[in-house]
Short mmCIF file of C-alpha atoms in Angstrom, two decimals:
data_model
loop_
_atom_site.label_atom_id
_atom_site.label_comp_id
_atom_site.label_asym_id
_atom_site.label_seq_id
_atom_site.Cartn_x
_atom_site.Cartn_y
_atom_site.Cartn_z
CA UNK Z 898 -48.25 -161.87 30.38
CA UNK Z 899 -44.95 -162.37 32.31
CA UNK Z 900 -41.95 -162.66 30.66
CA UNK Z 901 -38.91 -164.99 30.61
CA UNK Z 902 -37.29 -165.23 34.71
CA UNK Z 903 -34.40 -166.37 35.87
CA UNK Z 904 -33.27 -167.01 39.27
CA UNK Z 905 -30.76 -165.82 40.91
CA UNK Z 906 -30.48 -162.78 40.22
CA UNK Z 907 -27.11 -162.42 41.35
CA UNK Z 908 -24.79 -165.72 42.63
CA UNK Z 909 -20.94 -164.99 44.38
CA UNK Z 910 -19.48 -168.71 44.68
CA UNK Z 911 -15.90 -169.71 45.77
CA UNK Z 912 -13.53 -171.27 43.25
CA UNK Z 913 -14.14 -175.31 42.64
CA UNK Z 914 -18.04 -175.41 43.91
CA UNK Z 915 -20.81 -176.19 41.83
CA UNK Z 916 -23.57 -173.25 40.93
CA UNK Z 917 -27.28 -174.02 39.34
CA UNK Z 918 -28.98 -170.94 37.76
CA UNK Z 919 -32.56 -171.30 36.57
CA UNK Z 920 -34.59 -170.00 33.65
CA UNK Z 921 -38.43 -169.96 33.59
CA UNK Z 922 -39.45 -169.12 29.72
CA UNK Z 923 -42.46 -167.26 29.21
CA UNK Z 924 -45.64 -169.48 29.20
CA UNK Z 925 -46.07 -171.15 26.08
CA UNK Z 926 -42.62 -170.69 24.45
CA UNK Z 927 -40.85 -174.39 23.62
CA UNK Z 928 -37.78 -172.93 22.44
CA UNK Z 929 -35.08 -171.84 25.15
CA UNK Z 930 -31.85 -170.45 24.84
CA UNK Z 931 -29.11 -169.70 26.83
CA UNK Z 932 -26.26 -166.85 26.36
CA UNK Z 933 -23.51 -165.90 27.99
CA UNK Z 934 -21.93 -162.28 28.44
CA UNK Z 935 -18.88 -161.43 29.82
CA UNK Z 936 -18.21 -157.82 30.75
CA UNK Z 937 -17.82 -155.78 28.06
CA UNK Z 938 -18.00 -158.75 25.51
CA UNK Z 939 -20.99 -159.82 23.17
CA UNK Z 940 -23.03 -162.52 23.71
CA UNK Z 941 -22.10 -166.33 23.10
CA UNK Z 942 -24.50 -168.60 22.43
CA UNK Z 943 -24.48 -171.48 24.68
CA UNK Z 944 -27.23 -174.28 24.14
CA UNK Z 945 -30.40 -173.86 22.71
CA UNK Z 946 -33.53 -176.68 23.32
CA UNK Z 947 -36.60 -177.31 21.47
CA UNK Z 948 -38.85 -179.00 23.69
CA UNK Z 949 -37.10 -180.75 26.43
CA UNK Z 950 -33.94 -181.79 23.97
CA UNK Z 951 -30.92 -179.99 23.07
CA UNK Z 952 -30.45 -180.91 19.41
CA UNK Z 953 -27.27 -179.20 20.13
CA UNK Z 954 -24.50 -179.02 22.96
CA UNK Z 955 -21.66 -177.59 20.65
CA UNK Z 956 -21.35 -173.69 22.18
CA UNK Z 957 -21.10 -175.24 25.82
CA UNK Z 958 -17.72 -174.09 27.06
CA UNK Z 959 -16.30 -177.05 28.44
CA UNK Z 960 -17.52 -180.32 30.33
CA UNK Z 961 -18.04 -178.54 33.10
CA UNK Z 962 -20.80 -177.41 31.59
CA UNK Z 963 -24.32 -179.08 31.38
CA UNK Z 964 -28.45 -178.06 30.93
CA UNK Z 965 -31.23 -179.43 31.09
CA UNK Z 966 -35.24 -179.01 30.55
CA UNK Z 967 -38.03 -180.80 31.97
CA UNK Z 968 -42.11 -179.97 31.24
CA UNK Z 969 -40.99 -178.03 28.17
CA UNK Z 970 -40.69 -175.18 30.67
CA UNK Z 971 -37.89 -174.64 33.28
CA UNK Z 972 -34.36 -174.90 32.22
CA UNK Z 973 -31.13 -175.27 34.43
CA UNK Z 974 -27.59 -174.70 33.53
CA UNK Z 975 -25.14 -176.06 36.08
CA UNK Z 976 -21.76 -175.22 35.97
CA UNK Z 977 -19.31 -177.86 37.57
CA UNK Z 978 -16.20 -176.93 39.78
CA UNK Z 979 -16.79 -173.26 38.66
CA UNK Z 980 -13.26 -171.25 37.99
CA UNK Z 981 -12.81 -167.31 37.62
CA UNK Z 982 -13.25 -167.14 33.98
CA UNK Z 983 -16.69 -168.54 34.44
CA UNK Z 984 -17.89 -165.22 35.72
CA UNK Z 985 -20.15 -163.38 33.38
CA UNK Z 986 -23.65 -162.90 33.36
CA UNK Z 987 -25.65 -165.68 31.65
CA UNK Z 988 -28.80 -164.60 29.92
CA UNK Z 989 -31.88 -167.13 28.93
CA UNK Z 990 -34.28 -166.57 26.18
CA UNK Z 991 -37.37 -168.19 24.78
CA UNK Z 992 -39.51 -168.23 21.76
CA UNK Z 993 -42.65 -169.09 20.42
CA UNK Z 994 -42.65 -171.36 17.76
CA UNK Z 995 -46.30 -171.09 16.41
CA UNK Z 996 -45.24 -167.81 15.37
CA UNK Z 997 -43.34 -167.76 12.20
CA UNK Z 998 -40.88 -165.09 13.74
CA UNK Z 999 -37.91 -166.15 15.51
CA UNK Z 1000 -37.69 -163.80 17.75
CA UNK Z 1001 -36.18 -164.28 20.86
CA UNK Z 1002 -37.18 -162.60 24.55
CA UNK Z 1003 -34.76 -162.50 27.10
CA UNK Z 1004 -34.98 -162.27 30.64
CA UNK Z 1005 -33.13 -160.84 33.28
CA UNK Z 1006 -29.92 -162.55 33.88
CA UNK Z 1007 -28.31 -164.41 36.69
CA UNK Z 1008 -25.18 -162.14 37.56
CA UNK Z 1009 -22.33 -165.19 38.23
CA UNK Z 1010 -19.25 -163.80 40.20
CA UNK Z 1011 -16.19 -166.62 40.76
CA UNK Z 1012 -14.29 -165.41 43.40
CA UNK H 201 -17.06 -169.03 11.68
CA UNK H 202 -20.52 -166.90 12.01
CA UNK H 203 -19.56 -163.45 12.48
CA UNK H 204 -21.31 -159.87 12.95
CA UNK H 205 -19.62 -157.07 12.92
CA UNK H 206 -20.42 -153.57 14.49
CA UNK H 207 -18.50 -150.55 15.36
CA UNK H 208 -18.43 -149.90 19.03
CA UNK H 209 -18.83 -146.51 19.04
CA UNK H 210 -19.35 -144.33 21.05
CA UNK H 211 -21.45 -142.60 18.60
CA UNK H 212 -22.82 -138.93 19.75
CA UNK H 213 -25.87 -138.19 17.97
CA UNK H 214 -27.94 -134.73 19.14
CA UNK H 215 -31.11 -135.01 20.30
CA UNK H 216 -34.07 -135.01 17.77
CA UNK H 217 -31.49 -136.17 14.82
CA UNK H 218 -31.23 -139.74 13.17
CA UNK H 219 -29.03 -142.09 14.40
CA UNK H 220 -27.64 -144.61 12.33
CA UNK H 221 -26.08 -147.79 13.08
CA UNK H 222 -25.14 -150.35 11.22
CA UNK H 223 -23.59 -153.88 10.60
CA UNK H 224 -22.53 -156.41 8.49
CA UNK H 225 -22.53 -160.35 9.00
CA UNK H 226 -20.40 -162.84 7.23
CA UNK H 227 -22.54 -166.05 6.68
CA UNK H 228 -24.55 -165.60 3.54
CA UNK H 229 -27.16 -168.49 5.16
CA UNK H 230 -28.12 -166.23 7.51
CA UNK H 231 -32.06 -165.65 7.10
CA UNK H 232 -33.21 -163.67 9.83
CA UNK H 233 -31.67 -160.02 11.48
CA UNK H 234 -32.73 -158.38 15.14
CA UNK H 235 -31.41 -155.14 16.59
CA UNK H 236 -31.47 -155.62 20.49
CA UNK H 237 -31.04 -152.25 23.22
CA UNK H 238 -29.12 -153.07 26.24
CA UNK H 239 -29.24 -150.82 28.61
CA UNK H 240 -25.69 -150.65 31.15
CA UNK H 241 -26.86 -153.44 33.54
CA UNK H 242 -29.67 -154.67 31.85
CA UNK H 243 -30.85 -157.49 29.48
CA UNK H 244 -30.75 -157.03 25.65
CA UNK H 245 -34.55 -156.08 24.73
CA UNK H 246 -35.43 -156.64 21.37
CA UNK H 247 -36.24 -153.24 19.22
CA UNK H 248 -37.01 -154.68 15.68
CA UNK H 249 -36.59 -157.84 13.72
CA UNK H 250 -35.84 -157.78 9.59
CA UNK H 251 -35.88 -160.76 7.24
CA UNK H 252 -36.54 -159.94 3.98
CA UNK H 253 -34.26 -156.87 2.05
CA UNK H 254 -35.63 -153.81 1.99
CA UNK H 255 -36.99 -151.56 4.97
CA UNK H 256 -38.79 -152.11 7.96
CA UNK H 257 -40.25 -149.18 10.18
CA UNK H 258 -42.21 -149.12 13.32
CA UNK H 259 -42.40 -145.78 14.94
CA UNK H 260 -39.12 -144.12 15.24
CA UNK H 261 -36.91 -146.94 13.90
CA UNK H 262 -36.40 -148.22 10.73
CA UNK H 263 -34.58 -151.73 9.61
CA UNK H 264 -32.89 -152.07 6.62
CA UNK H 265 -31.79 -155.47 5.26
CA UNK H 266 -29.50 -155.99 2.37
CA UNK H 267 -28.55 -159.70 1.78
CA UNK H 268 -26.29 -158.85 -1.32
CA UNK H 269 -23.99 -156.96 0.78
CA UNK H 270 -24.39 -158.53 4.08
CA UNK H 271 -25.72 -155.44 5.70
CA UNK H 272 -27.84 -154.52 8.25
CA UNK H 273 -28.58 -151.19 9.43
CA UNK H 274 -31.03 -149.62 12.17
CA UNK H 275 -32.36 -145.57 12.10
CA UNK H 276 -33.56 -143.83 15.19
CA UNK H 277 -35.53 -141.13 14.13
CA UNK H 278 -36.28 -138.12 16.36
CA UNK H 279 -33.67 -139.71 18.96
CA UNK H 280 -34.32 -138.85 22.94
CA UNK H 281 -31.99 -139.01 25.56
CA UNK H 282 -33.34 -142.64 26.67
CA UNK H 283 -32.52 -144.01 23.47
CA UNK H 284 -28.51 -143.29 24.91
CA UNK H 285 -27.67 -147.71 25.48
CA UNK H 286 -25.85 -150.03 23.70
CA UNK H 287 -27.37 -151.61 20.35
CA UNK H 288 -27.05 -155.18 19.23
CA UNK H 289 -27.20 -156.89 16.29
CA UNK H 290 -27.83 -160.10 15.84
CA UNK H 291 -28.47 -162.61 13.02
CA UNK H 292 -29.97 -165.79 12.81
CA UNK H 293 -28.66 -168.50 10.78
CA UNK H 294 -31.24 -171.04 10.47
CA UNK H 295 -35.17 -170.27 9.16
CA UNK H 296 -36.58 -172.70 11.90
CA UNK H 297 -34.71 -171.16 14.40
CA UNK H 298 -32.70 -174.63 15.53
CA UNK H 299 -29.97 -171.98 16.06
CA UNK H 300 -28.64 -169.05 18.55
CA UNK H 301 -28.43 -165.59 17.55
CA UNK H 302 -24.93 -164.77 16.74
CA UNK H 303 -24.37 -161.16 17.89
CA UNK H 304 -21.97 -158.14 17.64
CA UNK H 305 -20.24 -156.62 20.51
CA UNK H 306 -22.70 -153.70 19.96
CA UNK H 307 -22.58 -149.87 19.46
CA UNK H 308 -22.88 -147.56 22.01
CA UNK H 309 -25.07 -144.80 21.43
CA UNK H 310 -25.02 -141.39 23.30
CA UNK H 311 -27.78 -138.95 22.06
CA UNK H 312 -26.93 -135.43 23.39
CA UNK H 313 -29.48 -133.25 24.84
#
């Protein structure tokens, strides 16, 4: 089946404006995560859901941060009055939780560039 | 503070010997392991997952977990020139997975033909 997607792939933005980036988990999965990776850095964990709630909002960055899930599928992390250090590339990843593995799928990526 | 540590390499392996990586974590409640390949550009793709102590193989790689000394370690068997990426390791500290993989920055990994 298809896997996790995530649109855009790649999003330049100016200093100060607002950016959505979208995930689509694979079909099934009602866990969703989202990561963050800066260049040549790990990953940081950012917000994870279960369902459509996000038990926890702790490893969001700042207010300007924000996510959200709707029909236990597609997820959207917004980023508010973006600045440079914002760029990275942020990663989404789902899992099933029927399976007793917690194994995590990743998509794609949205490149973000802050210029 | 959650922490996994790896050393970034580069590591040079020749082609058709084991490679070897490992990594240790810090938080004792961690219950679940994951080595992830990123290839440069790419997304991390997951390679094996390890969650009791002892080994874990599936074709050329092998997972070993030891929770006593908070290692983790991953063996490439046979290694090929694609297996040249970046490898991540990640733990998990939570059993119902409520929370995010904590990661390393990740060895790179150069197999020489």
């Amino acid at each position: 089946g298809a896997g996790v997607s995530q649109s855009p792939s790649n999003k330049v933005t100016e200093k100060g404006k607002d950016v959505e980036l979208r995930c689509d988990p694979i079909s099934g999965h009602t866990a969703l995560y989202w990561y963050r990776q800066r260049l040549g850095q790990g990953l940081e964990f950012l917000i994870y859901f279960q369902g459509n709630s996000a038990p926890d909002k702790s490893g969001l960055p700042s207010d300007r941060f924000s996510a959200e899930r709707t029909g236990e599928s597609v997820s959207t992390l917004t980023i508010q009055r973006t600045q440079q250090e914002d760029s990275a590339v942020y990663l989404c990843a789902s899992r099933s939780t029927v399976s007793s593995y917690n194994e995590q799928f990743f998509g794609p990526g949205t490149r973000l560039t802050v210029l | 503070q959650k922490e996994v540590e790896q050393n970034s390499g580069p590591l040079s392996v020749p082609e058709g010997a084991i490679a070897s990586l490992n990594c240790t974590y810090s938080d004792r409640g961690s219950q679940s392991f994951f080595w992830y390949r990123q290839y440069s550009g790419k997304s991390p793709e997951l390679i094996m997952s390890i969650y009791s102590n002892g080994d874990k193989e599936d074709g050329r790689f092998t997972a070993q977990l030891n929770k006593a000394s908070q290692y983790v370690s991953l063996l490439i068997r046979d290694s090929q020139p694609s297996d040249s990426a970046t490898y991540l390791c990640a733990s998990m500290y939570s059993g119902g997975g409520a929370d995010g993989l904590t990661f390393g920055k990740g060895t790179h990994l150069i197999i020489q033909p």
